[in-house]
Coordinates of C-alpha atoms and ligand atoms in Angstrom, one line a residue:
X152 CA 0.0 -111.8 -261.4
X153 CA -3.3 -113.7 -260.9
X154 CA -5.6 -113.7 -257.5
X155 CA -7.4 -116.0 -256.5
X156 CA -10.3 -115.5 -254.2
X157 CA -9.9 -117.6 -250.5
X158 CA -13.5 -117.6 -249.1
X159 CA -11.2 -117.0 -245.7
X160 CA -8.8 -113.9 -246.7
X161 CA -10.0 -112.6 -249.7
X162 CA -8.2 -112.0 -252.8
X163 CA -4.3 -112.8 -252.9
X164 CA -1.5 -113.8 -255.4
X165 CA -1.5 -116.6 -256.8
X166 CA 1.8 -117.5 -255.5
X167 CA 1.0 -118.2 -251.3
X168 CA -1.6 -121.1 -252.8
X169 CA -0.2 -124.6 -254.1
X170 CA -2.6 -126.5 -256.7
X171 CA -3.6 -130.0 -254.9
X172 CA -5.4 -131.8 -257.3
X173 CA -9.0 -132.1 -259.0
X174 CA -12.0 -131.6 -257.1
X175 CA -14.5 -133.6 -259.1
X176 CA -12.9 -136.8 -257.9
X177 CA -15.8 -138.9 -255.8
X178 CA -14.6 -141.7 -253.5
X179 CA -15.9 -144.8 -254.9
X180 CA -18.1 -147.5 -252.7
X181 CA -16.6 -149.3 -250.3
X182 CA -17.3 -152.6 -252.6
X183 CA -16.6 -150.7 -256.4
X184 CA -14.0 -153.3 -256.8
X185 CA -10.4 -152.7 -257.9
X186 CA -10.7 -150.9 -261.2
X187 CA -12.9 -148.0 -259.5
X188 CA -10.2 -147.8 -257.0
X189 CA -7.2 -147.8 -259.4
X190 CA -9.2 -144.5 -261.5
X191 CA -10.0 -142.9 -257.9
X192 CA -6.5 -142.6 -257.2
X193 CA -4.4 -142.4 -260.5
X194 CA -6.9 -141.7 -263.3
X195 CA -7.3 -138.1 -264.1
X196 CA -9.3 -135.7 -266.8
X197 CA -7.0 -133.6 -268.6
X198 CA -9.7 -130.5 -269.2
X199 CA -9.9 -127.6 -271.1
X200 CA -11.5 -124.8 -269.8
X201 CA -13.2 -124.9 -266.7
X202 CA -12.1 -127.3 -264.0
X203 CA -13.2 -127.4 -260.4
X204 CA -9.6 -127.8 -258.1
X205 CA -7.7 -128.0 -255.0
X206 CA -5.5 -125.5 -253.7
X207 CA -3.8 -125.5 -250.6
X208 CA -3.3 -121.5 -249.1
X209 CA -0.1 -122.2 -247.1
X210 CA 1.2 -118.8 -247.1
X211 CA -1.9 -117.2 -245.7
X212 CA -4.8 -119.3 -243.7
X213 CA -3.4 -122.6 -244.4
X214 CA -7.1 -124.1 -245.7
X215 CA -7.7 -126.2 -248.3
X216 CA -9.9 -124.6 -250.6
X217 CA -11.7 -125.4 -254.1
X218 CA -11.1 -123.3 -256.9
X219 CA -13.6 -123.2 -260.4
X220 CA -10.6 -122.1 -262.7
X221 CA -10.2 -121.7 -266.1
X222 CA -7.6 -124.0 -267.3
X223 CA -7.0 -121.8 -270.6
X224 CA -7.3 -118.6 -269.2
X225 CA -6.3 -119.3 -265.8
X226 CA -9.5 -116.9 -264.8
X227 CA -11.1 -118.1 -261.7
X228 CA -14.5 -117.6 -261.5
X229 CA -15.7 -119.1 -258.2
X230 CA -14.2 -120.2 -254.5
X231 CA -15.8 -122.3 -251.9
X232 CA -14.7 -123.7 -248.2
X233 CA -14.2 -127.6 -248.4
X234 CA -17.7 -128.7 -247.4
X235 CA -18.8 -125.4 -249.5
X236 CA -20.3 -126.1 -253.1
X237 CA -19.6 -124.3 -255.8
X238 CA -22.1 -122.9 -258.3
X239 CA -23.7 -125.2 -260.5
X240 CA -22.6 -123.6 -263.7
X241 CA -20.3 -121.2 -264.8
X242 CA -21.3 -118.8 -268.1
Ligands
ZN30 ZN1 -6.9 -118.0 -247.1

């Protein structure tokens, strides 16, 4: 079973958090024009390795929290509130 760390509760199973979606997604400017909009909402990275996400701890404190988790591995290696940053870099 893997644990992930919520910066609220602590580490818990994997299984009371639902993935929501990449976290390295910026809102583009108001006036970016249609094509910036279109890969805001619909174009994704597909990475390997590590990958800053979303995840959603509805079975515990209900916050939306980001993840740095390996997409190989499935190791996470950092956790942050939503206005938190995460580190810089991961080794
Ligand atoms: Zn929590």
């Amino acid at each position: 079973m893997h644990l992930i760390p919520c910066p609220y509760c602590g580490q818990r199973p994997q299984d009371e958090f639902h993935y929501r979606g990449d976290a390295t997604v910026k809102r583009p400017a108001p006036d970016a024009g249609e094509q910036a909009f279109y890969d805001y909402v619909y174009t994704r990275e597909n990475p390997r390795g590590w990958h800053d996400e979303w995840w959603h701890h509805y079975a515990g404190c209900r916050q939306w929290i980001k993840v740095r988790r390996n997409t190989l591995t499935h190791a996470v290696a950092a956790s942050a509130g939503p206005a938190d940053a995460l580190p810089e870099a991961t080794p």
